[in-house]
Amino acid sequence: MIEVRRADERHRGGDPEAGIESRHAFSFGPHYDPDNLRFGALIACNEERLAPGAGFAEHPHSHTEIVTWVTEGELTHRDSTGHASVIRPGDVQHLSAAAGVRHSERNEGAEPLTFVQMWLAPRESGGEPSYAVVRDLAGPYAVPGAGASLRVLCPAAAERTALPDAPLLYVHVVRGEVRLADGTPGSGDTLGPGDSARITGARDLELTGVTAAEVLLWRMEPVSA
């Protein structure tokens, strides 16, 4: 089953007067939606845009795996465990909040910053927080604590990519347009920037670039009851 969610269905958040614009794919903060709390382990997929000098002051997280993909600009991260990093396009940042951590995220550069931040629920609570950055991600990035892995697909126009057969797949289009189909002539959906697809029981699916595109693909195991 494929459920397509369009960019204009996202909840608008942030603080535009402070240079922060947010688009939430799932129930988030004041935008509570009991029918849209999560998909598999994924509980948030936020598109964030920060003007130069804008950002999120230090705030707490716990029991959350936080994975960030920068698309434009530079993201400056600092946390209560002493980590400080600048994340750029092509890098993956992973903060495992575990029993609790505080962090801040700011645009300290001269250009606008855009990034996608995804939160996953861990299979087990507690533990010590951890932090990792992978520069210039070239392959899948595993988040074993949530039973999930992330791939970044960059198809050219007309290029076809077979998607893995999996219990759960989540597709998020960062830029460009793609077509998601099962190989049957005339079937499928075209997805553009900010669109997503939640796929249950994926089999024999392929993604084709309508234009050159960038796509985030999560592969997840079912959540235990």
Coordinates of N, CA and C in Angstrom, one line a residue:
M1 N 0.8 -1.2 0.0 CA 0.0 0.0 0.0 C 0.9 1.2 0.0
I2 N 0.5 2.2 -0.9 CA 1.3 3.5 -1.0 C 0.3 4.6 -0.6
E3 N 0.7 5.4 0.4 CA 0.0 6.6 0.8 C 0.8 7.8 0.5
V4 N 0.4 8.6 -0.4 CA 1.1 9.8 -0.8 C 0.6 11.0 0.0
R5 N 1.5 11.8 0.5 CA 1.2 13.0 1.3 C 1.9 14.2 0.5
R6 N 1.1 15.2 0.2 CA 1.6 16.3 -0.6 C 2.2 17.4 0.3
A7 N 3.1 18.2 -0.3 CA 3.8 19.2 0.5 C 2.9 20.2 1.1
D8 N 1.8 20.5 0.4 CA 0.8 21.5 1.0 C 0.0 21.0 2.1
E9 N 0.1 19.7 2.4 CA -0.6 19.1 3.6 C 0.2 19.2 4.9
R10 N 1.5 19.6 4.8 CA 2.3 19.8 5.9 C 1.8 20.9 6.9
H11 N 2.0 20.7 8.2 CA 1.7 21.7 9.1 C 2.7 22.8 9.1
R12 N 2.3 24.1 9.0 CA 3.2 25.2 9.0 C 3.6 25.6 10.5
G13 N 4.9 25.7 10.8 CA 5.3 26.1 12.1 C 6.5 27.0 12.1
G14 N 7.2 27.1 13.2 CA 8.3 28.0 13.3 C 7.9 29.3 13.7
D15 N 8.8 30.3 13.5 CA 8.6 31.7 13.8 C 9.1 32.6 12.7
P16 N 8.3 32.9 11.7 CA 8.8 33.6 10.5 C 9.4 34.9 10.9
E17 N 8.9 35.6 11.9 CA 9.5 36.9 12.3 C 10.9 36.8 12.8
A18 N 11.2 35.6 13.4 CA 12.6 35.3 13.9 C 13.4 34.6 12.8
G19 N 12.9 34.5 11.6 CA 13.7 33.9 10.5 C 13.6 32.4 10.5
I20 N 12.6 31.8 11.1 CA 12.4 30.3 11.2 C 11.1 29.9 10.5
E21 N 11.2 29.1 9.5 CA 10.0 28.5 8.8 C 10.1 27.0 8.9
S22 N 9.1 26.4 9.4 CA 9.0 24.9 9.5 C 7.8 24.3 8.8
R23 N 8.0 23.1 8.3 CA 6.9 22.4 7.7 C 7.0 20.9 8.2
H24 N 5.9 20.5 8.9 CA 5.9 19.3 9.6 C 5.0 18.2 8.9
A25 N 5.6 17.1 8.7 CA 4.9 16.0 8.0 C 4.0 15.2 8.9
F26 N 4.3 15.2 10.3 CA 3.5 14.5 11.2 C 3.0 15.4 12.3
S27 N 2.1 14.9 13.1 CA 1.6 15.7 14.3 C 2.8 16.2 15.0
F28 N 2.7 17.5 15.4 CA 3.9 18.2 16.0 C 3.5 19.4 16.8
G29 N 3.9 19.4 18.0 CA 3.6 20.5 18.9 C 2.1 20.9 18.9
P30 N 1.8 22.2 18.6 CA 0.4 22.6 18.7 C -0.4 22.0 17.5
H31 N 0.2 21.5 16.5 CA -0.5 20.9 15.4 C -0.8 19.4 15.7
Y32 N -1.6 19.1 16.7 CA -1.8 17.8 17.1 C -2.8 17.1 16.2
D33 N -2.5 15.9 15.7 CA -3.3 15.1 14.8 C -3.2 13.7 15.3
P34 N -4.2 13.2 16.0 CA -4.1 11.8 16.5 C -4.1 10.7 15.4
D35 N -4.5 11.1 14.2 CA -4.4 10.1 13.1 C -3.1 10.2 12.3
N36 N -2.2 11.0 12.8 CA -0.9 11.2 12.0 C 0.3 11.3 13.0
L37 N 0.4 10.4 13.9 CA 1.4 10.5 15.0 C 2.7 9.9 14.5
R38 N 2.7 8.9 13.7 CA 3.9 8.3 13.3 C 3.7 7.3 12.1
F39 N 4.8 6.9 11.5 CA 4.8 5.8 10.5 C 6.0 5.0 10.8
G40 N 5.7 3.7 11.2 CA 6.8 2.9 11.7 C 7.5 3.6 12.9
A41 N 8.9 3.7 12.8 CA 9.6 4.3 13.9 C 9.7 5.8 13.7
L42 N 9.3 6.3 12.5 CA 9.4 7.8 12.2 C 8.3 8.6 12.8
I43 N 8.6 9.5 13.7 CA 7.6 10.4 14.4 C 7.7 11.8 14.0
A44 N 8.7 12.2 13.2 CA 8.8 13.6 12.7 C 9.6 13.6 11.4
C45 N 9.2 14.4 10.5 CA 10.0 14.7 9.3 C 9.8 16.2 9.0
N46 N 10.7 17.0 9.5 CA 10.5 18.5 9.4 C 11.4 19.1 8.4
E47 N 10.8 19.9 7.6 CA 11.6 20.8 6.7 C 11.8 22.1 7.4
E48 N 13.1 22.5 7.6 CA 13.4 23.7 8.3 C 14.2 24.7 7.4
R49 N 13.8 26.0 7.5 CA 14.5 27.0 6.8 C 14.8 28.1 7.8
L50 N 16.1 28.4 7.9 CA 16.6 29.4 8.9 C 17.4 30.5 8.1
A51 N 17.0 31.7 8.4 CA 17.7 32.9 7.9 C 19.0 33.0 8.5
P52 N 20.0 33.7 7.9 CA 21.3 33.9 8.6 C 21.1 34.5 10.0
G53 N 21.7 33.9 11.0 CA 21.6 34.4 12.4 C 20.5 33.8 13.2
A54 N 19.5 33.1 12.5 CA 18.4 32.5 13.2 C 18.7 31.1 13.6
G55 N 17.9 30.6 14.6 CA 18.1 29.2 15.0 C 17.3 28.9 16.2
F56 N 17.5 27.7 16.7 CA 16.8 27.1 17.9 C 17.7 27.2 19.1
A57 N 17.4 27.9 20.1 CA 18.2 28.0 21.3 C 18.2 26.6 22.0
E58 N 19.1 26.5 22.9 CA 19.3 25.2 23.6 C 18.0 24.7 24.2
H59 N 17.7 23.4 23.9 CA 16.4 22.8 24.3 C 16.7 21.3 24.5
P60 N 15.8 20.7 25.3 CA 16.0 19.3 25.7 C 15.4 18.3 24.7
H61 N 16.0 17.1 24.6 CA 15.3 15.9 24.0 C 15.6 14.7 24.8
S62 N 14.8 13.7 24.7 CA 15.0 12.4 25.3 C 14.3 11.3 24.5
H63 N 14.9 10.1 24.5 CA 14.2 8.9 23.9 C 13.9 9.2 22.5
T64 N 14.8 9.8 21.7 CA 14.6 10.1 20.3 C 15.9 10.0 19.6
E65 N 15.8 9.4 18.4 CA 17.0 9.3 17.4 C 16.7 10.5 16.4
I66 N 17.6 11.4 16.4 CA 17.4 12.6 15.6 C 18.5 12.6 14.4
V67 N 18.0 12.5 13.2 CA 18.8 12.5 12.0 C 18.6 13.7 11.2
T68 N 19.7 14.4 10.8 CA 19.5 15.7 10.1 C 20.3 15.6 8.8
W69 N 19.6 16.1 7.7 CA 20.2 16.2 6.4 C 20.1 17.6 5.9
V70 N 21.3 18.3 5.7 CA 21.3 19.6 5.2 C 21.3 19.7 3.7
T71 N 20.4 20.6 3.2 CA 20.3 20.7 1.7 C 20.9 21.9 1.2
E72 N 21.0 23.0 2.0 CA 21.6 24.3 1.6 C 22.1 25.0 2.8
G73 N 23.3 25.6 2.7 CA 23.8 26.3 3.8 C 24.6 25.5 4.8
E74 N 24.8 26.0 6.0 CA 25.5 25.3 7.0 C 24.8 25.4 8.4
L75 N 24.7 24.2 9.0 CA 24.0 24.1 10.3 C 25.1 24.0 11.4
T76 N 25.0 24.9 12.4 CA 25.9 24.8 13.5 C 25.2 24.1 14.7
H77 N 25.8 23.0 15.2 CA 25.2 22.2 16.2 C 26.1 22.3 17.5
R78 N 25.5 22.4 18.7 CA 26.2 22.3 19.9 C 25.3 21.6 20.9
D79 N 25.9 20.7 21.7 CA 25.1 20.0 22.7 C 25.7 19.9 24.1
S80 N 24.9 19.4 25.0 CA 25.4 19.4 26.4 C 26.4 18.4 26.7
T81 N 26.7 17.5 25.8 CA 27.8 16.5 26.0 C 29.1 17.0 25.4
G82 N 29.1 18.3 24.9 CA 30.4 18.9 24.5 C 30.6 18.9 23.0
H83 N 29.7 18.3 22.2 CA 29.9 18.2 20.8 C 29.6 19.6 20.1
A84 N 30.4 20.0 19.2 CA 30.1 21.2 18.4 C 30.6 20.9 16.9
S85 N 29.6 21.0 16.0 CA 29.9 20.7 14.6 C 29.2 21.6 13.6
V86 N 29.8 21.8 12.4 CA 29.1 22.5 11.4 C 28.8 21.4 10.3
I87 N 27.5 21.3 10.0 CA 27.0 20.3 9.1 C 26.6 21.0 7.7
R88 N 27.1 20.4 6.7 CA 27.0 20.9 5.3 C 26.2 19.9 4.4
P89 N 25.8 20.4 3.2 CA 25.1 19.4 2.3 C 26.0 18.2 2.0
G90 N 25.4 17.0 2.1 CA 26.0 15.8 1.9 C 26.4 15.1 3.2
D91 N 26.3 15.8 4.3 CA 26.6 15.2 5.6 C 25.3 14.7 6.3
V92 N 25.5 13.7 7.1 CA 24.4 13.2 7.9 C 24.8 13.4 9.4
Q93 N 23.9 14.0 10.1 CA 24.1 14.2 11.6 C 23.2 13.3 12.3
H94 N 23.6 12.6 13.4 CA 22.8 11.7 14.2 C 23.0 12.0 15.6
L95 N 22.0 12.5 16.3 CA 22.0 12.7 17.7 C 21.1 11.7 18.4
S96 N 21.6 10.8 19.2 CA 20.8 9.8 19.9 C 20.6 10.4 21.3
A97 N 19.4 10.9 21.6 CA 19.1 11.6 22.8 C 19.1 10.7 24.0
A98 N 18.8 9.5 23.9 CA 18.8 8.5 25.0 C 18.0 9.0 26.2
A99 N 18.6 8.9 27.4 CA 17.9 9.4 28.6 C 17.8 10.9 28.7
G100 N 18.5 11.6 27.9 CA 18.4 13.1 27.9 C 19.6 13.8 27.4
V101 N 19.4 14.8 26.6 CA 20.5 15.7 26.1 C 19.9 17.0 25.8
R102 N 20.7 18.1 25.8 CA 20.3 19.4 25.3 C 21.1 19.8 24.2
H103 N 20.5 20.5 23.2 CA 21.3 21.0 22.0 C 20.7 22.2 21.5
S104 N 21.5 22.9 20.7 CA 21.1 24.1 20.0 C 21.5 23.9 18.5
E105 N 20.7 24.6 17.6 CA 20.9 24.5 16.2 C 20.7 25.9 15.6
R106 N 21.8 26.4 14.9 CA 21.7 27.8 14.4 C 22.3 27.9 13.0
N107 N 21.9 28.9 12.3 CA 22.5 29.3 11.1 C 23.5 30.4 11.4
E108 N 24.7 30.1 11.5 CA 25.8 31.1 11.8 C 26.5 31.5 10.5
G109 N 26.0 31.1 9.4 CA 26.6 31.5 8.1 C 25.9 32.7 7.5
A110 N 26.4 33.1 6.4 CA 25.9 34.3 5.7 C 24.8 34.0 4.7
E111 N 24.5 32.7 4.4 CA 23.5 32.4 3.5 C 22.3 31.6 4.2
P112 N 21.1 31.6 3.5 CA 20.0 30.9 4.1 C 20.4 29.4 4.3
L113 N 19.8 28.8 5.3 CA 20.0 27.4 5.6 C 18.7 26.6 5.5
T114 N 18.7 25.5 4.8 CA 17.6 24.6 4.7 C 18.1 23.2 5.1
F115 N 17.3 22.5 5.9 CA 17.6 21.1 6.2 C 16.3 20.3 6.5
V116 N 16.5 19.0 6.4 CA 15.4 18.1 6.8 C 15.8 17.4 8.1
Q117 N 15.0 17.4 9.1 CA 15.3 16.7 10.3 C 14.2 15.7 10.6
M118 N 14.7 14.5 10.9 CA 13.8 13.3 11.1 C 14.0 12.7 12.5
W119 N 12.9 12.5 13.2 CA 13.0 11.9 14.5 C 12.4 10.5 14.4
L120 N 13.1 9.6 15.1 CA 12.7 8.2 15.2 C 12.6 7.8 16.6
A121 N 11.6 7.0 16.9 CA 11.4 6.4 18.2 C 12.3 5.2 18.4
P122 N 13.1 5.2 19.5 CA 14.0 4.0 19.7 C 13.2 2.8 20.2
R123 N 13.8 1.6 20.0 CA 13.1 0.4 20.4 C 13.2 0.3 21.9
E124 N 14.3 0.8 22.5 CA 14.5 0.8 24.0 C 14.8 2.2 24.5
S125 N 14.2 2.5 25.6 CA 14.5 3.8 26.2 C 15.7 3.8 27.1
G126 N 16.2 5.0 27.4 CA 17.3 5.1 28.4 C 18.6 5.1 27.7
G127 N 19.7 4.9 28.5 CA 21.0 4.8 28.0 C 21.7 6.2 28.0
E128 N 22.9 6.2 27.4 CA 23.7 7.4 27.3 C 23.6 8.1 26.0
P129 N 23.5 9.4 25.9 CA 23.3 10.0 24.6 C 24.6 9.8 23.8
S130 N 24.5 9.9 22.4 CA 25.7 9.7 21.5 C 25.5 10.7 20.4
Y131 N 26.6 10.9 19.7 CA 26.5 11.9 18.6 C 27.5 11.4 17.5
A132 N 27.1 11.5 16.2 CA 27.9 11.1 15.1 C 27.6 12.0 13.9
V133 N 28.6 12.2 13.1 CA 28.5 12.9 11.8 C 29.2 12.1 10.7
V134 N 28.5 11.8 9.6 CA 29.1 11.2 8.5 C 29.3 12.2 7.4
R135 N 30.5 12.5 7.0 CA 30.7 13.5 6.0 C 30.6 12.9 4.6
D136 N 29.9 13.6 3.7 CA 29.7 13.1 2.3 C 29.2 11.7 2.3
L137 N 28.0 11.5 2.8 CA 27.5 10.1 2.9 C 27.4 9.5 1.5
A138 N 28.0 8.2 1.5 CA 28.1 7.5 0.2 C 27.2 6.3 0.1
G139 N 26.7 5.8 1.3 CA 25.9 4.6 1.3 C 24.8 4.7 2.3
P140 N 24.2 3.5 2.6 CA 23.1 3.6 3.7 C 23.7 4.0 5.0
Y141 N 22.8 4.7 5.8 CA 23.2 5.0 7.2 C 22.2 4.3 8.1
A142 N 22.7 3.4 8.9 CA 21.9 2.6 9.8 C 21.6 3.3 11.1
V143 N 20.4 3.2 11.6 CA 20.0 3.6 12.9 C 19.5 2.4 13.7
P144 N 20.4 1.5 14.1 CA 19.9 0.2 14.6 C 19.0 0.3 15.8
G145 N 19.2 1.4 16.6 CA 18.4 1.5 17.8 C 16.9 1.7 17.5
A146 N 16.6 2.1 16.2 CA 15.2 2.3 15.8 C 14.8 1.3 14.7
G147 N 15.7 0.4 14.4 CA 15.4 -0.6 13.4 C 15.2 0.0 12.0
A148 N 16.0 1.0 11.7 CA 15.8 1.7 10.4 C 17.2 2.0 9.8
S149 N 17.1 2.4 8.5 CA 18.3 2.8 7.8 C 17.9 3.8 6.7
L150 N 18.8 4.8 6.5 CA 18.5 5.9 5.5 C 19.4 5.8 4.3
R151 N 18.8 6.0 3.1 CA 19.6 6.1 1.9 C 19.2 7.4 1.2
V152 N 20.2 8.0 0.6 CA 20.0 9.2 -0.2 C 20.1 8.9 -1.7
L153 N 19.0 9.0 -2.4 CA 19.0 8.7 -3.9 C 19.0 10.0 -4.7
C154 N 19.8 10.0 -5.7 CA 20.0 11.2 -6.6 C 19.8 10.8 -8.0
P155 N 18.6 10.4 -8.4 CA 18.4 9.9 -9.8 C 18.5 11.1 -10.8
A156 N 19.1 10.8 -12.0 CA 19.0 11.7 -13.1 C 17.7 11.6 -13.8
A157 N 17.4 12.5 -14.7 CA 16.1 12.4 -15.4 C 16.1 11.1 -16.2
A158 N 15.0 10.4 -16.1 CA 14.8 9.1 -16.7 C 15.5 7.9 -16.1
E159 N 16.3 8.2 -15.1 CA 17.1 7.1 -14.4 C 16.1 6.3 -13.5
R160 N 16.2 5.0 -13.6 CA 15.3 4.2 -12.7 C 16.2 3.6 -11.6
T161 N 15.6 3.5 -10.4 CA 16.2 2.9 -9.2 C 15.2 2.0 -8.6
A162 N 15.6 0.7 -8.4 CA 14.7 -0.3 -7.8 C 14.8 0.0 -6.3
L163 N 13.6 0.1 -5.7 CA 13.5 0.2 -4.2 C 13.5 -1.1 -3.6
P164 N 14.0 -1.2 -2.4 CA 14.1 -2.5 -1.7 C 12.7 -3.0 -1.3
D165 N 12.5 -4.3 -1.3 CA 11.3 -4.9 -0.7 C 11.5 -4.8 0.8
A166 N 10.5 -4.3 1.4 CA 10.6 -4.1 2.9 C 9.3 -3.9 3.5
P167 N 9.2 -4.2 4.8 CA 7.9 -4.0 5.5 C 7.4 -2.6 5.4
L168 N 8.3 -1.6 5.6 CA 8.0 -0.2 5.6 C 9.0 0.6 4.9
L169 N 8.6 1.5 4.0 CA 9.5 2.4 3.3 C 8.8 3.8 3.5
Y170 N 9.7 4.8 3.7 CA 9.2 6.2 3.7 C 10.1 7.0 2.7
V171 N 9.4 7.6 1.8 CA 10.1 8.4 0.7 C 9.8 9.9 0.9
H172 N 10.9 10.7 0.9 CA 10.7 12.1 1.0 C 11.5 12.8 -0.1
V173 N 10.8 13.6 -0.9 CA 11.5 14.3 -2.0 C 12.1 15.6 -1.5
V174 N 13.4 15.8 -1.6 CA 14.0 17.0 -1.3 C 14.0 18.0 -2.4
R175 N 14.3 17.6 -3.6 CA 14.3 18.5 -4.8 C 14.0 17.7 -6.0
G176 N 13.5 18.3 -7.1 CA 13.2 17.7 -8.3 C 11.9 16.9 -8.3
E177 N 11.7 16.1 -9.3 CA 10.5 15.3 -9.4 C 10.8 13.9 -9.7
V178 N 10.1 12.9 -9.1 CA 10.3 11.5 -9.4 C 8.9 10.9 -9.6
R179 N 9.0 9.7 -10.2 CA 7.7 8.9 -10.3 C 7.9 7.6 -9.6
L180 N 7.0 7.2 -8.7 CA 7.0 6.0 -7.9 C 6.0 5.1 -8.5
A181 N 6.4 3.9 -8.9 CA 5.5 2.9 -9.6 C 6.0 1.5 -9.3
D182 N 5.1 0.6 -9.7 CA 5.3 -0.9 -9.5 C 5.7 -1.5 -10.8
G183 N 6.0 -0.8 -11.9 CA 6.4 -1.3 -13.1 C 5.2 -1.5 -14.1
T184 N 4.0 -1.4 -13.6 CA 2.8 -1.6 -14.5 C 2.7 -0.3 -15.3
P185 N 2.5 -0.5 -16.7 CA 2.4 0.7 -17.5 C 1.2 1.6 -17.1
G186 N 1.5 2.9 -17.0 CA 0.5 3.8 -16.6 C 0.2 4.0 -15.1
S187 N 0.9 3.1 -14.3 CA 0.7 3.2 -12.9 C 1.6 4.2 -12.2
G188 N 1.4 4.5 -11.0 CA 2.3 5.3 -10.2 C 1.9 6.7 -9.9
D189 N 2.7 7.4 -9.1 CA 2.4 8.7 -8.6 C 3.7 9.6 -8.9
T190 N 3.5 10.8 -9.3 CA 4.6 11.7 -9.4 C 4.7 12.6 -8.2
L191 N 5.9 12.6 -7.6 CA 6.2 13.3 -6.4 C 7.1 14.5 -6.6
G192 N 6.8 15.7 -6.0 CA 7.7 16.8 -6.2 C 8.3 17.2 -4.8
P193 N 9.0 18.4 -4.8 CA 9.6 18.8 -3.5 C 8.7 18.9 -2.3
G194 N 9.0 18.3 -1.2 CA 8.2 18.3 0.0 C 7.2 17.2 0.0
D195 N 6.9 16.5 -1.1 CA 6.0 15.4 -1.1 C 6.7 14.1 -0.5
S196 N 5.8 13.2 0.0 CA 6.3 12.0 0.6 C 5.4 10.9 0.3
A197 N 5.9 9.6 0.5 CA 5.1 8.4 0.4 C 5.4 7.5 1.5
R198 N 4.3 7.0 2.1 CA 4.4 6.0 3.2 C 4.0 4.6 2.6
I199 N 4.9 3.7 2.6 CA 4.7 2.4 1.8 C 4.8 1.3 2.8
T200 N 3.7 0.5 2.8 CA 3.6 -0.7 3.6 C 3.7 -1.9 2.7
G201 N 4.5 -2.9 3.1 CA 4.7 -4.1 2.3 C 5.2 -3.9 0.9
A202 N 6.3 -3.1 0.8 CA 6.9 -2.7 -0.5 C 7.4 -3.9 -1.2
R203 N 7.0 -4.1 -2.5 CA 7.5 -5.1 -3.4 C 7.5 -4.6 -4.8
D204 N 8.7 -4.9 -5.4 CA 8.8 -4.6 -6.9 C 8.5 -3.2 -7.2
L205 N 8.9 -2.2 -6.4 CA 8.7 -0.8 -6.7 C 10.0 -0.2 -7.3
E206 N 9.8 0.8 -8.1 CA 10.9 1.5 -8.6 C 10.7 3.0 -8.6
L207 N 11.7 3.8 -8.5 CA 11.7 5.2 -8.5 C 12.4 5.7 -9.8
T208 N 11.7 6.6 -10.5 CA 12.3 7.1 -11.8 C 12.4 8.6 -11.7
G209 N 13.5 9.2 -12.1 CA 13.6 10.6 -12.1 C 12.8 11.2 -13.2
V210 N 11.9 12.1 -12.9 CA 11.2 12.9 -14.0 C 12.2 14.0 -14.4
T211 N 12.8 14.6 -13.4 CA 13.9 15.5 -13.5 C 15.1 14.9 -12.6
A212 N 16.2 15.6 -12.7 CA 17.2 15.3 -11.7 C 16.6 15.5 -10.3
A213 N 16.9 14.7 -9.3 CA 16.2 14.8 -8.1 C 17.1 14.3 -6.9
E214 N 16.6 14.6 -5.7 CA 17.3 14.2 -4.5 C 16.2 13.7 -3.6
V215 N 16.3 12.4 -3.1 CA 15.3 11.8 -2.4 C 15.9 11.1 -1.1
L216 N 15.2 11.3 0.0 CA 15.5 10.5 1.2 C 14.6 9.3 1.4
L217 N 15.2 8.1 1.6 CA 14.5 6.9 1.6 C 14.8 6.2 3.0
W218 N 13.8 6.0 3.8 CA 13.9 5.3 5.0 C 13.4 3.8 4.8
R219 N 14.2 2.9 5.2 CA 13.7 1.5 5.3 C 13.6 1.1 6.8
M220 N 12.4 0.6 7.2 CA 12.1 0.4 8.6 C 11.5 -1.0 8.8
E221 N 11.8 -1.5 10.0 CA 11.1 -2.7 10.4 C 9.8 -2.4 11.1
P222 N 8.8 -3.3 11.2 CA 7.6 -3.0 11.9 C 7.9 -2.7 13.4
V223 N 7.1 -1.8 14.0 CA 7.2 -1.5 15.4 C 6.5 -2.6 16.2
S224 N 7.2 -3.1 17.2 CA 6.7 -4.2 18.0 C 5.6 -3.6 18.9
A225 N 4.6 -4.4 19.1 CA 3.4 -4.0 19.9 C 3.8 -3.9 21.4

